[in-house]
Coordinates of C-alpha atoms in Angstrom, one line a residue:
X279 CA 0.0 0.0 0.0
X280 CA 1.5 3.1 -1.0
X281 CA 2.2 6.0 2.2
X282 CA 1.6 9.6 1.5
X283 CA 0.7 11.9 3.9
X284 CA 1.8 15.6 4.4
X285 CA 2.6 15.8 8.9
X286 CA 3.8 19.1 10.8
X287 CA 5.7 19.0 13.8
X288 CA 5.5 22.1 15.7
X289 CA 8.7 23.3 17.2
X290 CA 8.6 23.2 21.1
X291 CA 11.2 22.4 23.9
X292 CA 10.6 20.0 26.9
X293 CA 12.4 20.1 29.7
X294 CA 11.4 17.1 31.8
X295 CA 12.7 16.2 35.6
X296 CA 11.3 15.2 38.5
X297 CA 12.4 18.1 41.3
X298 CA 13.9 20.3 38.7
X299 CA 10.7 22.6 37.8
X300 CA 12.3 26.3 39.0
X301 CA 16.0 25.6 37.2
X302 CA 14.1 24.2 34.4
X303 CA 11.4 27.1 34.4
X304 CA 14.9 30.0 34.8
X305 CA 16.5 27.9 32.4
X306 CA 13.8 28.5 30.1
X307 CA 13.1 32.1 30.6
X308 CA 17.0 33.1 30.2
X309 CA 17.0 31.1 27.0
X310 CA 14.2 33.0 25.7
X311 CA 15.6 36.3 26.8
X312 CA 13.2 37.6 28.7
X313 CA 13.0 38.6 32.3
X314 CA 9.7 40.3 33.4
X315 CA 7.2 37.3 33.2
X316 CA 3.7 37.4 34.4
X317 CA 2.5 34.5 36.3
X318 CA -0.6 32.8 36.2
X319 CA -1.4 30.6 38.3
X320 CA 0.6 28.4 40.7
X321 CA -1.6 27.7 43.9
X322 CA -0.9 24.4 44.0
X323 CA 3.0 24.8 43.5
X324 CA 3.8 28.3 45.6
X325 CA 7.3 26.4 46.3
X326 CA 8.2 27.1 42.5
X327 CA 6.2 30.6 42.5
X328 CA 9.1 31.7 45.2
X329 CA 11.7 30.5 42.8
X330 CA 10.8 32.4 40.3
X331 CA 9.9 35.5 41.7
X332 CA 13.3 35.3 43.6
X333 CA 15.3 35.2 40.3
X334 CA 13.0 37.2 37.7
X335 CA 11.1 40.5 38.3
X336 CA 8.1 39.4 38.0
X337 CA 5.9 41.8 36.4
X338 CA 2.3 40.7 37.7
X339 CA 0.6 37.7 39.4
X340 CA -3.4 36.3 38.4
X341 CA -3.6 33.7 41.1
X342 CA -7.1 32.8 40.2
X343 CA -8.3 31.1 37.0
X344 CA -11.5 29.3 35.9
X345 CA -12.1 26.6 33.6
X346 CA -13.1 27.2 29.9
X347 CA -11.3 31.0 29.8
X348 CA -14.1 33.3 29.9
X349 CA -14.2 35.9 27.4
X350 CA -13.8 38.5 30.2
X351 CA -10.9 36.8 32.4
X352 CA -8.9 36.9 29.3
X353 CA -9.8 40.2 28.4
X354 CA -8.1 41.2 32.1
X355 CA -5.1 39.2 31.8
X356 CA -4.4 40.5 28.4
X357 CA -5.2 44.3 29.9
X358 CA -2.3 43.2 32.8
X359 CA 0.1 41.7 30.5
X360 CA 0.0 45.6 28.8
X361 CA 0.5 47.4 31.8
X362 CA 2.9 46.2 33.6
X363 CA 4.9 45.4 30.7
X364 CA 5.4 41.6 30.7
X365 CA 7.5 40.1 28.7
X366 CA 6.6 36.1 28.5
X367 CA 3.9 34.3 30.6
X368 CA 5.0 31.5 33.0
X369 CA 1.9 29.0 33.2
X370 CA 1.9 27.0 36.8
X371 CA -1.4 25.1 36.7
X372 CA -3.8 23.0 34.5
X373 CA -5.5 23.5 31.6
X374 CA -7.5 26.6 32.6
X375 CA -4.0 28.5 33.4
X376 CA -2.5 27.3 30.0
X377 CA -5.4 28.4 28.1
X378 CA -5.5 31.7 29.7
X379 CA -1.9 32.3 29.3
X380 CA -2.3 31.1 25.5
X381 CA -5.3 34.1 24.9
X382 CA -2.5 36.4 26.5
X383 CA 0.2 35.0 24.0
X384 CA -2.0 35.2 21.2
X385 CA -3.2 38.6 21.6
X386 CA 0.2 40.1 22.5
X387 CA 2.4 37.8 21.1
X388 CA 4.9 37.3 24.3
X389 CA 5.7 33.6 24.5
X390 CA 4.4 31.2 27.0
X391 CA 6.5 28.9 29.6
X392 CA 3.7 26.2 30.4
X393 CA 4.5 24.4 33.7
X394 CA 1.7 21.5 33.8
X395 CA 0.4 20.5 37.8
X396 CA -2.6 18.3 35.8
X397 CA -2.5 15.8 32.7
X398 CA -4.4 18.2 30.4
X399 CA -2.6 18.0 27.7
X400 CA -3.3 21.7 26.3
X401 CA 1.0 22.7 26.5
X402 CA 1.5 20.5 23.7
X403 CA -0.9 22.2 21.8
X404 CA -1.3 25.3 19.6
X405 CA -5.2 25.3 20.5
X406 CA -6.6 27.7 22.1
X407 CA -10.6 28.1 23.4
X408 CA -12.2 30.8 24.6
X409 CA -15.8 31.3 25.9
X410 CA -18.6 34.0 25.5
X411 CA -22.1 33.9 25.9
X412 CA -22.2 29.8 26.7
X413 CA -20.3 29.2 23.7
X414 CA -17.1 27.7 23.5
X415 CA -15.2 29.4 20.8
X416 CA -11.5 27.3 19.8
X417 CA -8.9 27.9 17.3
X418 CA -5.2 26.6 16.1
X419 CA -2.5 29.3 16.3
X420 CA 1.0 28.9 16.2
X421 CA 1.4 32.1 18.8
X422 CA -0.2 30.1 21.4
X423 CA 2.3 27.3 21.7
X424 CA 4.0 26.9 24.4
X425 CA 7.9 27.5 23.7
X426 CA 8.6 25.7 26.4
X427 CA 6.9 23.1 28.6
X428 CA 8.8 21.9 31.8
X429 CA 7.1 18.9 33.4
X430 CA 8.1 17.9 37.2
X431 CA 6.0 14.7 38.5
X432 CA 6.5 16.2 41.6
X433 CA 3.8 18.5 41.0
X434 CA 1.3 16.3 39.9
X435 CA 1.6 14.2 42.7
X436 CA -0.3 16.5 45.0
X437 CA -3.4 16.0 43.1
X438 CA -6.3 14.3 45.0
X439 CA -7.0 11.1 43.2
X440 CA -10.0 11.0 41.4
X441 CA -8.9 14.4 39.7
X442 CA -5.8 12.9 39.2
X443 CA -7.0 10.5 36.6
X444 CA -10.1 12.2 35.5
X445 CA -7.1 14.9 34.0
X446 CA -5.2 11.1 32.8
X447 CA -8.4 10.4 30.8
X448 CA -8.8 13.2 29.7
X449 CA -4.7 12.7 28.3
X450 CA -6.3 9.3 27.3
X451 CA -9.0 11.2 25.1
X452 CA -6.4 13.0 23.1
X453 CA -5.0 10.2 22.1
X454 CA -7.8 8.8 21.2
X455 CA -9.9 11.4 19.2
X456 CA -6.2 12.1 17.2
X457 CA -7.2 8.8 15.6
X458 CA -9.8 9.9 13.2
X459 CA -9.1 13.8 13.5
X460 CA -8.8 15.7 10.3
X461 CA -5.2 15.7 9.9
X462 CA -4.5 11.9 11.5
X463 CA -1.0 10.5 9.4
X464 CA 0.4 8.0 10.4
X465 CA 3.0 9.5 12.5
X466 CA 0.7 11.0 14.6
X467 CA -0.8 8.0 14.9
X468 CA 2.4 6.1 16.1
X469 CA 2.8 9.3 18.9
X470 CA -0.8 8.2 20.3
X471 CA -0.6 4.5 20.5
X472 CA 2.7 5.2 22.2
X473 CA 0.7 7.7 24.6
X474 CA -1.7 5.4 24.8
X475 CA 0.7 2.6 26.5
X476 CA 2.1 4.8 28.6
X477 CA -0.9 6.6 29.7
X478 CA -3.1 3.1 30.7
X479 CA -0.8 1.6 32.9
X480 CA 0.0 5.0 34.5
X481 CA -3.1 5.4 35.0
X482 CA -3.4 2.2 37.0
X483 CA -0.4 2.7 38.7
X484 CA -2.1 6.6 40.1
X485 CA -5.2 4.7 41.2
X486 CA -3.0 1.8 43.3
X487 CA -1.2 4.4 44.7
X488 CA -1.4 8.3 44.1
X489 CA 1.8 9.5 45.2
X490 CA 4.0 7.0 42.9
X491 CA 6.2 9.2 41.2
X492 CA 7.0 6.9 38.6
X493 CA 3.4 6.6 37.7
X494 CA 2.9 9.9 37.6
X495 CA 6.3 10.4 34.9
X496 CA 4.8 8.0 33.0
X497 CA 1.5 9.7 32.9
X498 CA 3.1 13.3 32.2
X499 CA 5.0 11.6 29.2
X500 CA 2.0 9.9 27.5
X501 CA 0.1 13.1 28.2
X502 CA 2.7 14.9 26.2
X503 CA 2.8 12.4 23.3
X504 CA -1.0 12.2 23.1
X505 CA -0.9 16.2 23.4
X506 CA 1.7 15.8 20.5
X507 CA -0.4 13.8 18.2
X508 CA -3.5 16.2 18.8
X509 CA -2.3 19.2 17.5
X510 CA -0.9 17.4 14.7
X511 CA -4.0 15.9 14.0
X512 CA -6.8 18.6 14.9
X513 CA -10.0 17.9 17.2
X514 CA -12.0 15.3 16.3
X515 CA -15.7 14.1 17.3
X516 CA -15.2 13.7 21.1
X517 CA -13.8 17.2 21.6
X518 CA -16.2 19.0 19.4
X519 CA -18.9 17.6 21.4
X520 CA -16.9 17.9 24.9
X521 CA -16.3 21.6 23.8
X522 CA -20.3 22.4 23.7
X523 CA -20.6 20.5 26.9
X524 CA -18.3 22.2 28.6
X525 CA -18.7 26.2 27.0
X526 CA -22.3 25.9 26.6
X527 CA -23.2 23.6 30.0
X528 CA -20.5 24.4 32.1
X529 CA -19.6 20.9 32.6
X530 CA -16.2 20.0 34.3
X531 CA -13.4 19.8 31.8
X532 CA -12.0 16.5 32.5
X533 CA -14.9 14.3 34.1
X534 CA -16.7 15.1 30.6
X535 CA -13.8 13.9 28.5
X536 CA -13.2 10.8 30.9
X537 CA -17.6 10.1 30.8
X538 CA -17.9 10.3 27.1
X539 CA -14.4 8.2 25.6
X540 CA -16.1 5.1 25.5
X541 CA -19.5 6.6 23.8
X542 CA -17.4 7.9 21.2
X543 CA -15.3 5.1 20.5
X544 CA -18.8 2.7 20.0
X545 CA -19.5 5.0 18.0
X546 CA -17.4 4.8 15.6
X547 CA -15.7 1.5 16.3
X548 CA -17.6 -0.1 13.2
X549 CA -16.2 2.7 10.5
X550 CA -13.1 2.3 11.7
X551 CA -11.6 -1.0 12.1
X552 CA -7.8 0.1 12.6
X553 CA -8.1 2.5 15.2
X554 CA -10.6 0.3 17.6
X555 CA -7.5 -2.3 17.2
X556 CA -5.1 0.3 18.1
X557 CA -6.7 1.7 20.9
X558 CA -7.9 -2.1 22.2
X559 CA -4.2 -2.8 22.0
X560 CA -3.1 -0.9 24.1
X561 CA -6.1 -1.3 26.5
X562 CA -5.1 -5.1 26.5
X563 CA -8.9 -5.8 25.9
X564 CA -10.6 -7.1 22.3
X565 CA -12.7 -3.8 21.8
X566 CA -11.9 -0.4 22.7
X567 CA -15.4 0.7 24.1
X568 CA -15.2 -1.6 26.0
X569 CA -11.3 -1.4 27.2
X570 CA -12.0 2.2 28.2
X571 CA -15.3 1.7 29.9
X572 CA -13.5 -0.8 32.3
X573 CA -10.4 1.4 32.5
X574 CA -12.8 4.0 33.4
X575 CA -14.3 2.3 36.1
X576 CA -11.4 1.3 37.0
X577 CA -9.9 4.1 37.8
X578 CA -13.1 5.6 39.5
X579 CA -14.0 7.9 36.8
X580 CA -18.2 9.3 36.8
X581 CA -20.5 6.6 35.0
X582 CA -22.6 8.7 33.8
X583 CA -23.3 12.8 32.4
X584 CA -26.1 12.7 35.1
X585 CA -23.2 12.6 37.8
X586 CA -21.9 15.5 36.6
X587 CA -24.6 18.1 35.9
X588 CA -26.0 17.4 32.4
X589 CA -29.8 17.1 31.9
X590 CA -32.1 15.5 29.8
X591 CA -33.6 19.1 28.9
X592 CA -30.1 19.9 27.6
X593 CA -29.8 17.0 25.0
X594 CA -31.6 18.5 21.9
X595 CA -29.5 22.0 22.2
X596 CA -26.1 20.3 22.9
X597 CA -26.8 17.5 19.9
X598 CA -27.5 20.2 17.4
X599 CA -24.6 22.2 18.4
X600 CA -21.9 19.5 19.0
X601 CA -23.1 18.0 15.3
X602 CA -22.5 21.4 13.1
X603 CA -19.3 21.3 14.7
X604 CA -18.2 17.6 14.2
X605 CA -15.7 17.4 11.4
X606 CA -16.2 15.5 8.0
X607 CA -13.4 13.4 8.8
X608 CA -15.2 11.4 11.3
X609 CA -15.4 8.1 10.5
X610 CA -18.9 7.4 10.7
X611 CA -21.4 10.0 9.7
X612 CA -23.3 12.1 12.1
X613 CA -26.3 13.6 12.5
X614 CA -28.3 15.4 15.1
X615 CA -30.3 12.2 15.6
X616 CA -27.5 10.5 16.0
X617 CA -25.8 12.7 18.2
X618 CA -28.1 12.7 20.7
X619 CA -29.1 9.3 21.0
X620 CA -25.3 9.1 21.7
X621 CA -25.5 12.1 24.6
X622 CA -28.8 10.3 26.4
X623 CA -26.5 7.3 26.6
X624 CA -24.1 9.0 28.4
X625 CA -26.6 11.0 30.2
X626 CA -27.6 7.5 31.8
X627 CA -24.8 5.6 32.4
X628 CA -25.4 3.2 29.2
X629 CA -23.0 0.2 29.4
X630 CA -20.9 0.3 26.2
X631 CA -19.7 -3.4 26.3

């Protein structure tokens, strides 16, 4: 069979060590040249905060973020970045502090130190979202990729443990929907199986025991591979319908993306053969549906969109929105029928298997 495909590989440093996240994050900053960052973030790492404030003058502080950036949180932080002059923005947090320091980056154009203390995923991206009148807005922008990402297990390992690996599912997911995104290649596709065997026995290895470092290294580097392999690849169906769930519903980021994985992969595990088998593979199970429904509860992750705030009054709106943003690439055709049949399954708890 003949192999053609035309791949991008963004350019982005890693600096990964276990202890090492305030050399890493000054060895970052004086590579880059720039001195005046503003923070955001950091409550869950104030060690590394002091570090960096006690080398760089730091030219401002947002301590508080919320999930989904609203439209005018990032309209503030870009405002602060102006004013005090800042430089670069050094991102100590999850996904909410990455994607509010990518607005800043993108609307400025100072670049962006991410310093992940979750498995989101979103420093390995050039995606950014943004949301305004319960709608999620997202976008691909080379200004919003992190330059550099420094990843320290040590400050993952202070996560409680179900948001632990909800955050590791939600890793899991990226993988996953890279698959049959609009860009998928086949190198993209080797960066997510090989996040996908590191990400399911990490995941494991969190739930056994939470402060394992060594599970927690292995989650942060499947996380980045699987991060890798979705901005190579674009969003596919599960984000474009965890995005509505999410901007429009204010569901919780990661408990969506760890309720709905299995739904999506029955979904489309009969229009595409190759990437159930991938995805089962690693799973060590003979479908993927139901490898990640196990894995799921497993891991202690919600059964159900009930669990976590969604309604039945919610289904028609989020189905008609979630399908006109679906791409065409999607192996299995959608439709707003379709769609939600698939949302009241997960509204219920419906076992995939």
């Amino acid at each position: 069979m003949e192999i053609r495909f035309d791949h991008t590989t963004l350019g982005q440093r890693v600096l990964f060590g276990t202890g090492a996240a305030g050399a890493n994050i000054a060895a970052a900053l004086r590579d880059l040249g720039v001195s005046r960052p503003l923070l955001v973030g950091g409550g869950h790492a104030s060690e590394v905060v002091d570090q960096v404030s006690a080398e760089f003058a730091v030219a401002g502080h947002i301590g508080e973020v919320v999930q989904h950036v609203p439209a005018e949180r990032a309209r503030e932080a870009n405002a602060l970045a102006q004013d005090v002059g800042a430089d670069s923005v050094v991102a100590i947090g999850g996904g909410s502090a990455t994607g509010l320091a990518k607005i800043v980056a993108r609307d400025t154009g100072v670049p962006v130190v991410a310093v992940p203390t979750t498995f989101s995923g979103s420093e390995a991206t050039d995606i950014w979202g943004m949301t305004e009148d319960e709608r999620k807005t997202t976008g691909a922008d080379l200004r919003v990729l992190p330059r550099v990402v420094v990843y320290d297990a040590t400050l993952t390992q202070g996560l409680p443990t179900d948001l632990a690996v909800h955050s590791g599912l939600n890793a899991l997911a990226h993988a996953v929907d890279s698959l049959w995104a609009p860009r998928a290649d086949p190198i993209n596709r080797a960066m997510a199986g090989e996040g996908m065997r590191a990400l399911v026995p990490g995941l494991r290895g969190l739930r056994a025991n939470t402060s394992d470092v060594r599970a927690h290294e292995q989650v942060l580097y499947g996380t980045y591979l699987s991060g890798v392999a979705l901005a190579s690849a674009g969003a596919g169906m599960h984000h474009k319908i965890c995005h509505v769930l999410g901007g429009t519903f204010n569901l919780p980021h990661a408990p969506t993306h760890a309720v709905m994985l299995p739904y999506v992969a029955a979904y489309n595990a009969d229009a595409d053969r190759d990437s159930d088998a991938r995805i089962a593979e690693a799973l060590g199970t003979a479908h993927a549906a139901a490898g990640l429904w196990d894995l799921a509860r497993v891991v202690g992750a919600p059964a159900s969109l009930g669990e976590i705030g969604f309604t039945e009054d919610d289904v028609d709106l989020a189905a008609e929105l979630a399908t006109a943003a679906i791409p065409d690439s999607n192996p299995r055709s959608v439709s707003r029928e379709r769609v939600a049949s698939l949302l009241r399954a997960a509204l219920w708890g419906d076992d995939v298997r």
